[in-house]
PDB file of C-alpha atoms in Angstrom:
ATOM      1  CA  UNK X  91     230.144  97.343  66.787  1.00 54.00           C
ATOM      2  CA  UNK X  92     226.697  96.497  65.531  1.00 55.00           C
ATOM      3  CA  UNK X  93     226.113  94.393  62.566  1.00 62.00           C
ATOM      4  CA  UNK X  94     225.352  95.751  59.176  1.00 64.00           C
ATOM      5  CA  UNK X  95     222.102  92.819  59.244  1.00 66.00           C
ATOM      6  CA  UNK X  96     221.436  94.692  62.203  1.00 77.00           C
ATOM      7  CA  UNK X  97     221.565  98.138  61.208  1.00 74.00           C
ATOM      8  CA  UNK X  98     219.891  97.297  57.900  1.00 74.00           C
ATOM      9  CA  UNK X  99     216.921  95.117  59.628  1.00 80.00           C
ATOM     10  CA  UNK X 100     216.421  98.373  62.072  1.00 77.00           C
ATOM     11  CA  UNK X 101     215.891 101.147  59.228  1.00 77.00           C
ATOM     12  CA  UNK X 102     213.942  98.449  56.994  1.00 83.00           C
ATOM     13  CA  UNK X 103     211.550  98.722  60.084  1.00 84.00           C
ATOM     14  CA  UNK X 104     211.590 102.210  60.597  1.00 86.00           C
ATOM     15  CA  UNK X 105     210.916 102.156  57.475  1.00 86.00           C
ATOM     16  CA  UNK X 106     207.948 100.026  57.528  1.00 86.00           C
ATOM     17  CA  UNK X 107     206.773 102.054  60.343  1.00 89.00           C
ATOM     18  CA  UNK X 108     206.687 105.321  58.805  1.00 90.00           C
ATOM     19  CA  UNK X 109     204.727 104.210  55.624  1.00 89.00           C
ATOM     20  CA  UNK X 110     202.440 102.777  58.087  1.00 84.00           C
ATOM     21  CA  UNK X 111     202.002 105.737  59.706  1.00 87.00           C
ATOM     22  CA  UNK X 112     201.745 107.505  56.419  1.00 88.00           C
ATOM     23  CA  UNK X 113     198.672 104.968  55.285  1.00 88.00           C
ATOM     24  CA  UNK X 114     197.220 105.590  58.478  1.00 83.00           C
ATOM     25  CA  UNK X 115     196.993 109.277  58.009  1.00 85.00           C
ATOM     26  CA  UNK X 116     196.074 109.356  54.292  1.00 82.00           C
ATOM     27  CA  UNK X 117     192.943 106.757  55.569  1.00 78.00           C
ATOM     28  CA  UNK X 118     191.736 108.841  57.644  1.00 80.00           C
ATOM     29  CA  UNK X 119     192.060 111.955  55.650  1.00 82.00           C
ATOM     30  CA  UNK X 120     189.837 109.706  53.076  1.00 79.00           C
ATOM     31  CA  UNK X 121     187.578 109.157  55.842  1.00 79.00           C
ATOM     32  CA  UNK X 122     187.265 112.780  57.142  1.00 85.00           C
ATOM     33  CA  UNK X 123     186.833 114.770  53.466  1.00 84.00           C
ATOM     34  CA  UNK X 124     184.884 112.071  51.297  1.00 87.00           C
ATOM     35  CA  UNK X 125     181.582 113.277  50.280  1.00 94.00           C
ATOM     36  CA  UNK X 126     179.772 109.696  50.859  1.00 95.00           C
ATOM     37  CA  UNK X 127     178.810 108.352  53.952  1.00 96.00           C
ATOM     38  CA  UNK X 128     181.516 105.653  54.549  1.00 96.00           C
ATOM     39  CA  UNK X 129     180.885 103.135  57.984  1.00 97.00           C
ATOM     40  CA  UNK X 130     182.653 100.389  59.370  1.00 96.00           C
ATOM     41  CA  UNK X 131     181.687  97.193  60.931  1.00 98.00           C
ATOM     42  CA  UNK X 132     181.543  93.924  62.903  1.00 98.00           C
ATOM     43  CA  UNK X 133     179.128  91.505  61.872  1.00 98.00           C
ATOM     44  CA  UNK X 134     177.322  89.702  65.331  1.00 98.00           C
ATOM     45  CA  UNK X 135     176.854  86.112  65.243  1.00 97.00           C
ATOM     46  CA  UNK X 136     174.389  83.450  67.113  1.00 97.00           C
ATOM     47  CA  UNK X 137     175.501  80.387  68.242  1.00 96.00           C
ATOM     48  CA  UNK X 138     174.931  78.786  64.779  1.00 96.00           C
ATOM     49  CA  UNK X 139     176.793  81.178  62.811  1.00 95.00           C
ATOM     50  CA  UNK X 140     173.982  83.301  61.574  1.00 96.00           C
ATOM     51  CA  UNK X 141     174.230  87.104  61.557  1.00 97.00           C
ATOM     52  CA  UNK X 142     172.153  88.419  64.097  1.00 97.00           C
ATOM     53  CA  UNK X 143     173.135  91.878  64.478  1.00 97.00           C
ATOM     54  CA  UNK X 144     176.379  94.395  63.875  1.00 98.00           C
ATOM     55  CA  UNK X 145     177.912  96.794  65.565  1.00 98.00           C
ATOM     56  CA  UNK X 146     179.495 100.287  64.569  1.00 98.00           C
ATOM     57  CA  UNK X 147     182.783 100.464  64.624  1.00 97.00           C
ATOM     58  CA  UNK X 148     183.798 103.492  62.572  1.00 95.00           C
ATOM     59  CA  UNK X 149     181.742 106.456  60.645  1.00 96.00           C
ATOM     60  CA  UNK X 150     182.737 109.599  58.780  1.00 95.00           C
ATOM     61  CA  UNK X 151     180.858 113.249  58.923  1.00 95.00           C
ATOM     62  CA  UNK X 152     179.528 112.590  55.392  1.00 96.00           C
ATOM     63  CA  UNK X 153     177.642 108.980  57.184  1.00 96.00           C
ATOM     64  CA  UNK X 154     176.471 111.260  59.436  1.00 95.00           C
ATOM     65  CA  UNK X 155     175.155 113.733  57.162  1.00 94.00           C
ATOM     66  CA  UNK X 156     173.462 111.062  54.985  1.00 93.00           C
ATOM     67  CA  UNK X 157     171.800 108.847  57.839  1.00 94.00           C
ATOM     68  CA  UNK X 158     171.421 111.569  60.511  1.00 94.00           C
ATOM     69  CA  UNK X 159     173.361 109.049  62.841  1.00 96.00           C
ATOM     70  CA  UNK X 160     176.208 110.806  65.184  1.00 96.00           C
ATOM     71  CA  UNK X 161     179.350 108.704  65.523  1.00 93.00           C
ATOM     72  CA  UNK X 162     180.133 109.491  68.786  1.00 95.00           C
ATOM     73  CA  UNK X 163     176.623 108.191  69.550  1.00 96.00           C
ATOM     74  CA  UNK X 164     176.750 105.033  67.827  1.00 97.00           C
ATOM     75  CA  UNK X 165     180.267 103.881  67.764  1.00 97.00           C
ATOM     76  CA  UNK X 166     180.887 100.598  69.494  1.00 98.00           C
ATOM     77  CA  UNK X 167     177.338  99.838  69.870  1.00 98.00           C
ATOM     78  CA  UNK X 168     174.836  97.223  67.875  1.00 98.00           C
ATOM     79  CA  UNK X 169     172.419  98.116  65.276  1.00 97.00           C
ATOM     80  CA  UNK X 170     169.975  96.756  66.956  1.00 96.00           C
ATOM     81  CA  UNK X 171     169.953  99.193  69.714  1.00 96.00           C
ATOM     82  CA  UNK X 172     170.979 102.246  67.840  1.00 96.00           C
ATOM     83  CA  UNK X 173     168.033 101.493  65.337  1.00 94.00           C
ATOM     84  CA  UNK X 174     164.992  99.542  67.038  1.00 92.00           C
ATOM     85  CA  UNK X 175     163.295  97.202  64.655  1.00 88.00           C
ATOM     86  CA  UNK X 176     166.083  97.302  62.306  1.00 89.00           C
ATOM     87  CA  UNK X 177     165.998  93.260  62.200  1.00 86.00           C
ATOM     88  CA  UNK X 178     162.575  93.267  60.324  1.00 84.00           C
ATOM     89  CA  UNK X 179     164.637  95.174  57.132  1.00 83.00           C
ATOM     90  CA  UNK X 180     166.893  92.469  55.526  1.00 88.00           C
ATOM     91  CA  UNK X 181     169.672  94.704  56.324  1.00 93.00           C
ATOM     92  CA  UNK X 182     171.658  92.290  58.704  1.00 95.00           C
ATOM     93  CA  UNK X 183     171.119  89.571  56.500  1.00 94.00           C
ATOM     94  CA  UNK X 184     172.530  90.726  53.561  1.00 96.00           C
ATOM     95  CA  UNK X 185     175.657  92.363  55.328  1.00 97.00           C
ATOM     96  CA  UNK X 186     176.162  89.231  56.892  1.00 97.00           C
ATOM     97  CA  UNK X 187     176.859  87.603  53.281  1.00 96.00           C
ATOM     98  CA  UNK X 188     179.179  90.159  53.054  1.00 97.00           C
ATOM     99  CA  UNK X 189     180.830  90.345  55.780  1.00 97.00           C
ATOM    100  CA  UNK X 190     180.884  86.068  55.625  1.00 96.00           C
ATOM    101  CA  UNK X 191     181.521  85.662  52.175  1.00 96.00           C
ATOM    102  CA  UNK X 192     183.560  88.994  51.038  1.00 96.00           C
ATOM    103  CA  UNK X 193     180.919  88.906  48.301  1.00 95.00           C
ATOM    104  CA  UNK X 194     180.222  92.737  47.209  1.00 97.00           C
ATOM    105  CA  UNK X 195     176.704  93.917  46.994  1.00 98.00           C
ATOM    106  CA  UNK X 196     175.126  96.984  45.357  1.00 97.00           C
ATOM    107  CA  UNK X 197     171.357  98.332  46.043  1.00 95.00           C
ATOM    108  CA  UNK X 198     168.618 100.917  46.472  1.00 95.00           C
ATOM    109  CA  UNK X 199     166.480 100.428  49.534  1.00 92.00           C
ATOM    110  CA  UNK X 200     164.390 102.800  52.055  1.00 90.00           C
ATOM    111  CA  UNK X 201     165.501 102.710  55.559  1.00 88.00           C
ATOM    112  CA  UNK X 202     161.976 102.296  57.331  1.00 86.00           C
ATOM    113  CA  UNK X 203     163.614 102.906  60.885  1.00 85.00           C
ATOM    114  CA  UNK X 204     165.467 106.344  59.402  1.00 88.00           C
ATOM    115  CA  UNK X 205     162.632 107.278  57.155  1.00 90.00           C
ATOM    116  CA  UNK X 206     165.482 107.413  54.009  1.00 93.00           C
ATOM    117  CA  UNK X 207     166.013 106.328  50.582  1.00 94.00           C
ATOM    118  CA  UNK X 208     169.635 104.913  50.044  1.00 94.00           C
ATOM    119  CA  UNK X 209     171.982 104.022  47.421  1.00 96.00           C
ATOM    120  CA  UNK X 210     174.347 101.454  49.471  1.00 97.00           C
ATOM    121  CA  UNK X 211     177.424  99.702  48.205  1.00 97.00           C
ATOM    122  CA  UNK X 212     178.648  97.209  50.538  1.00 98.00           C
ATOM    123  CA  UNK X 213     182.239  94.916  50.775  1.00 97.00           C
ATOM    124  CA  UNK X 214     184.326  92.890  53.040  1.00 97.00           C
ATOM    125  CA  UNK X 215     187.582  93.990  54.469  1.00 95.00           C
ATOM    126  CA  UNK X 216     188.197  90.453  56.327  1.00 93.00           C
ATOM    127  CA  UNK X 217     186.357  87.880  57.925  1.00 91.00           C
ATOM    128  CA  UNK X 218     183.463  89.277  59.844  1.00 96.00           C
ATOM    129  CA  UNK X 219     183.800  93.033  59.051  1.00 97.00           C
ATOM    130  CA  UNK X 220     182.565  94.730  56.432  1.00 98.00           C
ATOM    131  CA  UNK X 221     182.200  98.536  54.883  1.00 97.00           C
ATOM    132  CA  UNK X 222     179.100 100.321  53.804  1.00 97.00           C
ATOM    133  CA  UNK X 223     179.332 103.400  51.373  1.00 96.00           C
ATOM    134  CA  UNK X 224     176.250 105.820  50.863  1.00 93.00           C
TER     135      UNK X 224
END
């Protein structure tokens, strides 16, 4: 016979599970259908704690559509080597903060490297990782 704790701590978790799995899918229905260009990513370090560079770790169609960037050509790689030159914009820099700090920051820049005018909100979702919108 199993014990009620049991049985109880079992469906709590199945529980838990599904409304994971239900977060999961309703993020990345977000993802998919918003109408602003929505990336994630991992801020690169040096040895001194400086931001240096960041990679790709996630983009929607509407990033794509915005930056002219595919995601299945710059997932999982740097910045630095999607975008030569990229380091000379204070781009890095001020995601960095961000993704250091989980200080939000809103601005207007052109993107010399994609020849584009921008309206970027950026935020932290944890130490080292951060979220731009377009």
């Amino acid at each position: 016979m199993t014990a009620p704790h049991s049985v109880a701590s079992a469906m709590s978790r199945n529980r838990a599970q599904r409304e994971l799995a239900q977060r999961e899918h309703d993020f990345r229905l977000l993802m998919e259908n918003a109408i602003s260009g929505i990336a994630i990513h991992d801020i690169v370090l040096d040895g001194e704690g400086r931001p240096v560079d960041y990679i790709f770790r996630d983009a929607n169609r509407a990033f794509e559509e915005h930056t002219g960037l595919k995601g299945k050509e710059i997932i999982g790689r740097r910045v630095t080597e999607v975008l030569p030159g990229i380091e000379k914009a204070p781009f890095i820099e001020v995601y960095g903060q961000v993704a250091l700090t989980g200080e939000k920051v809103s601005f207007e820049t052109f993107s010399e490297p994609l020849g584009r005018h921008f309206s970027i909100n950026a935020y932290s979702t944890g130490v080292g990782r951060f979220v731009t919108v377009f």
